[in-house]
Tab-separated table of C-alpha atoms in Angstrom:
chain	number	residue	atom	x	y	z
K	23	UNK	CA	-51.351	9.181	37.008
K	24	UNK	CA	-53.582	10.875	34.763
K	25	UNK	CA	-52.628	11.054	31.051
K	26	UNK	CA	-54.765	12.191	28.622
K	27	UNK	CA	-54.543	13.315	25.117
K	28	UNK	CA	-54.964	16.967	24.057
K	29	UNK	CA	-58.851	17.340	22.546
K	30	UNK	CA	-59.380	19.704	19.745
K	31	UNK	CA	-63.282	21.428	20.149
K	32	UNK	CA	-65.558	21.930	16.723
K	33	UNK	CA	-65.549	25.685	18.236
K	34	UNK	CA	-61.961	25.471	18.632
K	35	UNK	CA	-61.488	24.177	14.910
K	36	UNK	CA	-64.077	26.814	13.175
K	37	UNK	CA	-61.776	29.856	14.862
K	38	UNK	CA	-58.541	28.132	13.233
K	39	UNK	CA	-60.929	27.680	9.976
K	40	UNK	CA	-61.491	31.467	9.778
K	41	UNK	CA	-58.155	32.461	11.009
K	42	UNK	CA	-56.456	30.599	8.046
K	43	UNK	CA	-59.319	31.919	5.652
K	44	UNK	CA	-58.744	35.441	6.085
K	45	UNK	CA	-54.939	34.838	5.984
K	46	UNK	CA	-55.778	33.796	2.485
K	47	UNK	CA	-57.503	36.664	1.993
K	48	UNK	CA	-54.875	39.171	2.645
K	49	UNK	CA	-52.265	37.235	0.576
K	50	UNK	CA	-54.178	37.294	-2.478
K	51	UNK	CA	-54.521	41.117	-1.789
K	52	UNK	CA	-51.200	41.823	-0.979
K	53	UNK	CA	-50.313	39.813	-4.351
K	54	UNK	CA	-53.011	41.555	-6.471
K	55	UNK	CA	-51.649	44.787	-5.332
K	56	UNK	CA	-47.691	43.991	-6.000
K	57	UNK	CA	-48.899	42.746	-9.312
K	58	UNK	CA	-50.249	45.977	-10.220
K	59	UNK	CA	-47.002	47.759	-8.738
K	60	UNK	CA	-45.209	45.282	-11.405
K	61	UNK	CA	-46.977	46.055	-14.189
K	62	UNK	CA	-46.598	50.291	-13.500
K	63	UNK	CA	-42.778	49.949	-12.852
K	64	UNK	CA	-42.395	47.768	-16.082
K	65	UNK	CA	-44.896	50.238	-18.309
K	66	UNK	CA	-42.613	53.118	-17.157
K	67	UNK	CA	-39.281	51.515	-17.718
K	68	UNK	CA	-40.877	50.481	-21.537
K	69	UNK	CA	-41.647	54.257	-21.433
K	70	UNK	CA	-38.557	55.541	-20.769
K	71	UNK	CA	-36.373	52.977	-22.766
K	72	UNK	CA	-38.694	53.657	-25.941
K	73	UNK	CA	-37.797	57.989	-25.288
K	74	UNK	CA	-34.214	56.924	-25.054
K	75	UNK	CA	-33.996	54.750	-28.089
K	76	UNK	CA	-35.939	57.473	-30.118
K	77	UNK	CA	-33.294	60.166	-28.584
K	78	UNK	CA	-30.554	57.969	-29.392
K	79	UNK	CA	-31.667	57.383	-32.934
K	80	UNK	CA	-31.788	61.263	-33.371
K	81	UNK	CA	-28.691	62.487	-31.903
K	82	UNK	CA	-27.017	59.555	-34.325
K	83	UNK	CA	-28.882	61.314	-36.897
K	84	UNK	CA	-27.312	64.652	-36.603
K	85	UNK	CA	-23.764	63.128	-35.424
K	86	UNK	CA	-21.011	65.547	-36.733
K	87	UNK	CA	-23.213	68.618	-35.775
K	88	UNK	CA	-23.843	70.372	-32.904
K	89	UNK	CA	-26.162	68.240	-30.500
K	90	UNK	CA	-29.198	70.129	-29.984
K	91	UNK	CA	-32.317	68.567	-30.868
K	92	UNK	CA	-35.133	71.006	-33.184
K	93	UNK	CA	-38.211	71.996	-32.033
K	94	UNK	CA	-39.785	69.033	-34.368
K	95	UNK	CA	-37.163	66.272	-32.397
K	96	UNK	CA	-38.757	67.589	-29.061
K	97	UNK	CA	-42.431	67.516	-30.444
K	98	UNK	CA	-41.794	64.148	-31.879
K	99	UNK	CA	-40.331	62.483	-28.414
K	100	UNK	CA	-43.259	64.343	-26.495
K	101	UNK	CA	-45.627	62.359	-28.562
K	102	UNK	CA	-47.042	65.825	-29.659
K	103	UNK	CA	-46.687	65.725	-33.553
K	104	UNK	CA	-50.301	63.667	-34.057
K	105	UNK	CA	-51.906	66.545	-31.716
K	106	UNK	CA	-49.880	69.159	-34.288
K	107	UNK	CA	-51.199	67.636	-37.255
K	108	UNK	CA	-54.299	67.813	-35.874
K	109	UNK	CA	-54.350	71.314	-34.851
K	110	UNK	CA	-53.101	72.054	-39.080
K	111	UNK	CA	-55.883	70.495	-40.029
K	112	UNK	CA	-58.679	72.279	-37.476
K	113	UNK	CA	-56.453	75.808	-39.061
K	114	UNK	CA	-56.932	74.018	-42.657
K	115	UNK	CA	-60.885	73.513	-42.116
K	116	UNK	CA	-61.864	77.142	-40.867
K	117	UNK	CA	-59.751	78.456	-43.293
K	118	UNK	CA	-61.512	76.664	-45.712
K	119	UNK	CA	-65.013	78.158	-43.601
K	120	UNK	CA	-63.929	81.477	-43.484
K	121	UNK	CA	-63.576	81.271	-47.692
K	122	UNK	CA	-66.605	80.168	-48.446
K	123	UNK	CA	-68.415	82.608	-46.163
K	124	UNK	CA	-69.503	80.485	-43.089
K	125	UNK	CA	-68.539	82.741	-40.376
K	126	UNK	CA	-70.592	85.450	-42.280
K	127	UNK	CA	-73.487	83.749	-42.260
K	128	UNK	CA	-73.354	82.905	-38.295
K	129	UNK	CA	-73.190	86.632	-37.970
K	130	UNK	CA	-76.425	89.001	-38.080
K	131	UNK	CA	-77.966	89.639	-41.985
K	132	UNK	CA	-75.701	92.772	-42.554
K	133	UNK	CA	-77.228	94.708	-45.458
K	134	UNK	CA	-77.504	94.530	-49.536
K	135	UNK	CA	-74.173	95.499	-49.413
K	136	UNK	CA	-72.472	92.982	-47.281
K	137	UNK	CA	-70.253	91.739	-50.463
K	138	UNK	CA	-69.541	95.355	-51.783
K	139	UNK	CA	-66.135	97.062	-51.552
K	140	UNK	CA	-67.388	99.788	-48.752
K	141	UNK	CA	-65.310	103.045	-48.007
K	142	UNK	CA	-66.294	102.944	-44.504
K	143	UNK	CA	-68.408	101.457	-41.649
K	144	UNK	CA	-69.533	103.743	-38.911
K	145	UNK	CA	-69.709	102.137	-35.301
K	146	UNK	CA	-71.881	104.874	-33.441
K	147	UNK	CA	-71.534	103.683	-29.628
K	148	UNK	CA	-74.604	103.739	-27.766
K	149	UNK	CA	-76.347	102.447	-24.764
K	150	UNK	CA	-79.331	101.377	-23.148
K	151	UNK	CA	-80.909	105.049	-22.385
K	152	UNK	CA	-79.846	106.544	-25.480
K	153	UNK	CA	-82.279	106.606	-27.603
K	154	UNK	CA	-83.309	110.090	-27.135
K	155	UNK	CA	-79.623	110.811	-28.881
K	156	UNK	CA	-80.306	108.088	-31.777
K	157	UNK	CA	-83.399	109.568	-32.301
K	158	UNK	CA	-81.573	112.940	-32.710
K	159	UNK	CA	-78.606	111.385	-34.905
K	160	UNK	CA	-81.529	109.826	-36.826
K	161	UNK	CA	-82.719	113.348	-37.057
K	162	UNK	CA	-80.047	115.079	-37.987
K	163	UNK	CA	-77.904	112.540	-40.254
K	164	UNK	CA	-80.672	109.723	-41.368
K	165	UNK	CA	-83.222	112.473	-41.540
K	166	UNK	CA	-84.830	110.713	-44.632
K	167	UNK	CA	-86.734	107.398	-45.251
K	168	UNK	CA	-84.174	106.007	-47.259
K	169	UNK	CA	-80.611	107.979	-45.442
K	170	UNK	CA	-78.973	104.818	-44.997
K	171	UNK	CA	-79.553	103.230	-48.495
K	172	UNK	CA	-77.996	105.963	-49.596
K	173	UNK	CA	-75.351	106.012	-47.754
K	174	UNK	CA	-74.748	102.882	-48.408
K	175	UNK	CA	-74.989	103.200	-52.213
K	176	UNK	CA	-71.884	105.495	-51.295
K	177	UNK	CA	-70.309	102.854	-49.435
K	178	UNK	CA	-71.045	104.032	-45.961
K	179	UNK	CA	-72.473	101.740	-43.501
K	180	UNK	CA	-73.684	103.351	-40.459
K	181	UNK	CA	-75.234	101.645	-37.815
K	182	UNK	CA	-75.670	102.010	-33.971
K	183	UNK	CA	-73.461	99.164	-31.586
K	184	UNK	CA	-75.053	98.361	-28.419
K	185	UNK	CA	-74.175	94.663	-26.465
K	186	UNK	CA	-76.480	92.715	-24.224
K	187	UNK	CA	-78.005	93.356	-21.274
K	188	UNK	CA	-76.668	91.469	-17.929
K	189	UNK	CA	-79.314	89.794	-17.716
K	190	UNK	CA	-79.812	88.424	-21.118
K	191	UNK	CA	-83.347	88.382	-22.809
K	192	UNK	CA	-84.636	91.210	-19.851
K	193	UNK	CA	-86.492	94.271	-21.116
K	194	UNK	CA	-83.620	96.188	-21.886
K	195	UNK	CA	-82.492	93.833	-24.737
K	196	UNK	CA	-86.196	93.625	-25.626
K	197	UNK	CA	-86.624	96.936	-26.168
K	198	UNK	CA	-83.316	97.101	-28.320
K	199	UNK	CA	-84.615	94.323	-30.313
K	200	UNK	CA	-88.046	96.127	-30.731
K	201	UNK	CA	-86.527	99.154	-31.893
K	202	UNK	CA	-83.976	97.600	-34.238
K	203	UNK	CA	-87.115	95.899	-36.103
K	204	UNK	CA	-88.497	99.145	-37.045
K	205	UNK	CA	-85.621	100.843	-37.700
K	206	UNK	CA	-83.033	98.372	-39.206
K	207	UNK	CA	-80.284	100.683	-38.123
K	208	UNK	CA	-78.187	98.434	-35.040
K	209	UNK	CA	-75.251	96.470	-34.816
K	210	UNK	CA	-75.638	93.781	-31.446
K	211	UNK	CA	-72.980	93.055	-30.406
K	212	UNK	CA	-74.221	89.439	-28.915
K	213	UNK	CA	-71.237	88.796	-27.112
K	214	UNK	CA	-70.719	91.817	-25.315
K	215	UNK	CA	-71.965	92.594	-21.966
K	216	UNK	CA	-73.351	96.328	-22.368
K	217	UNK	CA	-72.155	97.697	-19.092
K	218	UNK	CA	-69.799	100.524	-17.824
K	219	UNK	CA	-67.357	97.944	-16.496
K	220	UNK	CA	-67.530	96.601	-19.850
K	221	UNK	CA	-66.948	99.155	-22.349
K	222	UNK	CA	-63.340	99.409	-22.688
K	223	UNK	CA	-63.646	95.854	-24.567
K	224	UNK	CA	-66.235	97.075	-26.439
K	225	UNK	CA	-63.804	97.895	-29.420
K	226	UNK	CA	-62.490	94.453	-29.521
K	227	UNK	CA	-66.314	93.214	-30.169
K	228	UNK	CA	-67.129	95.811	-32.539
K	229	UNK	CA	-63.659	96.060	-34.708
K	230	UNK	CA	-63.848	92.074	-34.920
K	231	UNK	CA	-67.487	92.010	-35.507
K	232	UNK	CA	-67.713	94.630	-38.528
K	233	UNK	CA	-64.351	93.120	-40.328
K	234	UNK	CA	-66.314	90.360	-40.661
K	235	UNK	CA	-69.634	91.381	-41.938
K	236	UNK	CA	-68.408	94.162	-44.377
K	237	UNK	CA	-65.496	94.555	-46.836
K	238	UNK	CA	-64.600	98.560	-45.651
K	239	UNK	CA	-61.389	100.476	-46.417
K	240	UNK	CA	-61.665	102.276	-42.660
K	241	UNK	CA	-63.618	101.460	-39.279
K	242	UNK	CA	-64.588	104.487	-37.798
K	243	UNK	CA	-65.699	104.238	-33.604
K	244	UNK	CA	-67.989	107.201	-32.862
K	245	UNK	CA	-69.892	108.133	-29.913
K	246	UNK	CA	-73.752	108.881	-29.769
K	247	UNK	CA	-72.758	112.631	-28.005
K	248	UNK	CA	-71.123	113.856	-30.774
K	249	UNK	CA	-72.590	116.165	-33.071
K	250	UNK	CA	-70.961	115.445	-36.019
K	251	UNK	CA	-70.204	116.501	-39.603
K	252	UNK	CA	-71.411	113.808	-42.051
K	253	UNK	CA	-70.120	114.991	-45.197
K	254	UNK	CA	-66.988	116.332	-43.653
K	255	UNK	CA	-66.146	112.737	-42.072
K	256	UNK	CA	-66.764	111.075	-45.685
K	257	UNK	CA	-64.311	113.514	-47.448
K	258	UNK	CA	-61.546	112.964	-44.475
K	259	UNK	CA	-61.476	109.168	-44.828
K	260	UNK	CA	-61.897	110.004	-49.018
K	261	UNK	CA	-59.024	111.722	-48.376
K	262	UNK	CA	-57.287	108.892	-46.822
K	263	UNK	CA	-58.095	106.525	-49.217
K	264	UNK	CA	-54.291	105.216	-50.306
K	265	UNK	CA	-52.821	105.342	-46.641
K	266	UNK	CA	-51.696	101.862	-45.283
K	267	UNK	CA	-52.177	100.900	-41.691
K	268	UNK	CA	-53.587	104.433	-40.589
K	269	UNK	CA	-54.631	104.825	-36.755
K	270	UNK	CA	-56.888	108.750	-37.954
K	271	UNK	CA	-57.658	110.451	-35.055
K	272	UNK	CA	-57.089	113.443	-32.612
K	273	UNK	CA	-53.966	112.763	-30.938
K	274	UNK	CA	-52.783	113.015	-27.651
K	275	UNK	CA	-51.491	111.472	-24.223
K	276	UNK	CA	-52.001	112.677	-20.472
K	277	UNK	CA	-51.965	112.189	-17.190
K	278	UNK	CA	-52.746	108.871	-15.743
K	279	UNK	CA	-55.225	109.151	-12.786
K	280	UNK	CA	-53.801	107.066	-9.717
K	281	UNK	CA	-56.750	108.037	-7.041
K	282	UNK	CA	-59.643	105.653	-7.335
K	283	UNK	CA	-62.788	107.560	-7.674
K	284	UNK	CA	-62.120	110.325	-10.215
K	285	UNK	CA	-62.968	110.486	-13.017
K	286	UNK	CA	-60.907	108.775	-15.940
K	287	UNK	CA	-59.430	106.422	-12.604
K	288	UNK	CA	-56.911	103.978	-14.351
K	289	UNK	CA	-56.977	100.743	-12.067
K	290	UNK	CA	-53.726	99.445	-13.710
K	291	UNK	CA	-51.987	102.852	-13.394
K	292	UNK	CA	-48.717	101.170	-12.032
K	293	UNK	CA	-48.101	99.870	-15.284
K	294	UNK	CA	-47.180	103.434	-17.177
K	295	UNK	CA	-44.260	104.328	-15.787
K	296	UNK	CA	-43.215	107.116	-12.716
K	297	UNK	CA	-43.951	109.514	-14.610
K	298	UNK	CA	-47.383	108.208	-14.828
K	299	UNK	CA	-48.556	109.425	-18.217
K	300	UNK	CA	-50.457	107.807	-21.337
K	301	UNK	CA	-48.427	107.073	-24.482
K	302	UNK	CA	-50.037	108.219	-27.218
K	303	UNK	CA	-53.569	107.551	-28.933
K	304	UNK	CA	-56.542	108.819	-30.725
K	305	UNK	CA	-59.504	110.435	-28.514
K	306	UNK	CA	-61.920	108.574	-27.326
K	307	UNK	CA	-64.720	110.529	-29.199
K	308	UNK	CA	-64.159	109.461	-32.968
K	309	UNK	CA	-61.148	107.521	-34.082
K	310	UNK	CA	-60.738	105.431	-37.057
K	311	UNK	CA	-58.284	102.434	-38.397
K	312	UNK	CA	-58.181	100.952	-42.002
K	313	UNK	CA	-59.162	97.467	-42.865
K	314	UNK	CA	-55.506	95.891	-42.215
K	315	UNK	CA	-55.719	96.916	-38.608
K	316	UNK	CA	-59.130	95.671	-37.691
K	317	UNK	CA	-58.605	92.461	-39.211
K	318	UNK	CA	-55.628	92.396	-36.090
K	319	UNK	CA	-57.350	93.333	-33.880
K	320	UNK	CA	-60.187	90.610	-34.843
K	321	UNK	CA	-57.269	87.977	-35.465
K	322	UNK	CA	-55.981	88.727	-31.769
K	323	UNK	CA	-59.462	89.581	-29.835
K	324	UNK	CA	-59.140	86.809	-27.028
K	325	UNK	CA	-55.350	88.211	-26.312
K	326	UNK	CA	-55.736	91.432	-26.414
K	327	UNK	CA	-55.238	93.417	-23.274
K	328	UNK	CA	-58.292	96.028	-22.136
K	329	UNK	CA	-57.337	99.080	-19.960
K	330	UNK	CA	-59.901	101.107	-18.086
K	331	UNK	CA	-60.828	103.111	-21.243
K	332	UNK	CA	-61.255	101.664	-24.859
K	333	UNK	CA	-59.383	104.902	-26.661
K	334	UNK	CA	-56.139	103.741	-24.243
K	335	UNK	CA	-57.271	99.837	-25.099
K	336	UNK	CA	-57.317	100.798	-28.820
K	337	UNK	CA	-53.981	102.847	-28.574
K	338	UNK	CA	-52.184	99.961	-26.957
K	339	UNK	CA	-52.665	97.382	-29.423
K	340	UNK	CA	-51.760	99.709	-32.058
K	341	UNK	CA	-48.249	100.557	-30.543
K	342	UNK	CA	-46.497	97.374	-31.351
K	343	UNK	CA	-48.088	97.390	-34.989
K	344	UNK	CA	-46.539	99.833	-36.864
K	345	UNK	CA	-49.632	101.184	-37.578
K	346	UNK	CA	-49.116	105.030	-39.262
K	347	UNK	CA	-50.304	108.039	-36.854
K	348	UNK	CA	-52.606	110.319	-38.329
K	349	UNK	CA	-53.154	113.262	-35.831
K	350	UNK	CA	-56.073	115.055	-37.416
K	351	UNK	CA	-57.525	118.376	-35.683
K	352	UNK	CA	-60.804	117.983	-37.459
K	353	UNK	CA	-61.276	114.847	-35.214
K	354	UNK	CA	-61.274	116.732	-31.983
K	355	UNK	CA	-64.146	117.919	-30.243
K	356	UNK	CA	-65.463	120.534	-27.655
K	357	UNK	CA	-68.175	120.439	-25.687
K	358	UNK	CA	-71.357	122.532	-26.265
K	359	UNK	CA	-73.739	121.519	-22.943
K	360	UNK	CA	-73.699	117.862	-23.148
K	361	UNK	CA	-73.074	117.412	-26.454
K	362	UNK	CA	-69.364	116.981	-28.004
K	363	UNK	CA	-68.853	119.536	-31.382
K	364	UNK	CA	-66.545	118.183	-33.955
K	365	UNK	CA	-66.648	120.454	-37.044
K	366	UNK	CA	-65.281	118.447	-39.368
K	367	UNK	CA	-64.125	122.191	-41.549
């Protein structure tokens, strides 16, 4: 009878070698892994006991009162009041910037009378191809050397507003920049993307841009097609001078065009009504607002909501204001070819 004793192989012992090593491998693993689980379910019960000791500690606080935690309780359990303070102190610091003229100086060199009490700064709109009507305006209204010194010494900026090409630094902007070296007469709006899409934010740009760089009692928006009385525009807003919150224009409301490709199409028609019709507002032409009411419109710029057409755009922010309606015949204008006449009488 054959007995014999079970043999273990050197091949048979390296497979139980690596079997047992790997088996070690995935038990660290596995324990690595539950550690980490550990230490995330103990971090979040910490969490969670530390917000309900805080909460506890204030509803003790106001015990014998109703229990509704303030606005400052909820900040405080949120872990938001260091981001608060911080956001005081940002408020605190360009404040501070604004007083001592920092946000000024970022802005273009304005004129010798940047820092004098102005009656009024002129925004006359214009565009790319329009310098055949600036050179007329220039003509007609800065028809001397030295028109917009003296102006100026009568506390009337004028000054043409144009944005930036598309394509930023092309020969469109190049040519603006040219022509604003000789004649000293722009306002860039460097932020503003001059394009038809574009223009009904325009306002914001040039309302936040001119509160800035001049010290005016009115802001007056004017297009380049207008043919316009000088003198009779500076003895309107003369005779304006103690009105508070004044929205001067000619004023009127109208149908609101639902059919996209007409002219005047409103894309966000749906949001005036059935009876689709525009509340009411100043003319696109020439409308003007006094210091208190540009400064809002800077203050707000980023929220402010742009229709189709900047005299709607302008008219909406000015609803909710309280702003004082000034409907002024002088400000509207007929047409005479391609020109708009506003007499000004």
């Amino acid at each position: 009878m054959d007995s014999s004793l079970p043999v273990t192989t050197k091949s048979d012992r390296r497979s139980k070698s690596k079997t047992s090593s790997s088996a070690s491998k995935s038990s660290l693993l596995m324990a690595f892994i539950s550690c980490l689980a550990w230490l995330y379910v103990a971090g979040r019960l910490w969490q969670d006991a530390e917000n309900r000791m805080v909460l506890a500690s204030l509803l003790k606080k106001i015990s014998g009162q109703p229990k509704v935690l303030t606005v400052d309780d909820k900040l405080m359990v949120l872990g938001c009041k260091e981001l608060e303070r911080k956001i005081v102190e940002v408020e605190m610091e360009l404040t501070l910037a604004k007083s001592q003229g920092y946000l000024k100086n970022q802005l273009q060199h304005a004129s010798p009378f940047s820092n004098k009490k102005l009656l009024a700064v002129i925004g006359v709109y214009t565009g790319f191809g329009g310098r055949l009507r600036r050179n007329a305006i220039r003509g007609s209204w800065m028809s001397k050397a030295d028109a917009l010194l003296k102006l100026e010494e009568r506390g009337i900026v004028l000054r043409f507003v144009i944005g930036r090409s598309p394509n930023r630094g092309d020969s469109l902007d190049r040519n603006i920049d040219e022509e604003n070296r000789v004649t000293n007469d722009f306002l860039i709006l460097d932020h503003h993307e001059e394009a038809q899409e574009e223009l009904s934010k325009k306002a914001k740009f040039f309302f936040s841009t001119a509160v800035q760089m001049w010290d005016a009692d009115f802001y007056v928006k004017v297009d380049d097609n207008i043919d316009l009385n000088m003198d009779g525009l500076i003895e309107l807003v003369q005779s304006r001078h103690d009105h508070n919150s004044a929205y001067i224009g000619c004023m009127k409301s109208g149908e609101v065009v639902t059919e996209e490709g007409r002219p005047w199409y409103e894309p966000e028609w749906w949001k005036f009504g059935d009876q689709k019709s525009y509340f009411r507002h100043a003319a696109g032409s020439i409308f003007i607002i006094t210091k208190n009411l540009a400064e809002y419109i800077n203050t707000n710029r980023a929220s402010l909501k742009a229709y189709a057409h900047d005299d709607i755009s302008v008219g909406s922010w000015m609803m909710g204001l309280g702003a004082n309606y000034v409907d002024d015949s002088r400000l509207c204008c007929s047409y005479s070819g391609q020109d708009k006449v506003c007499s000004m009488a």
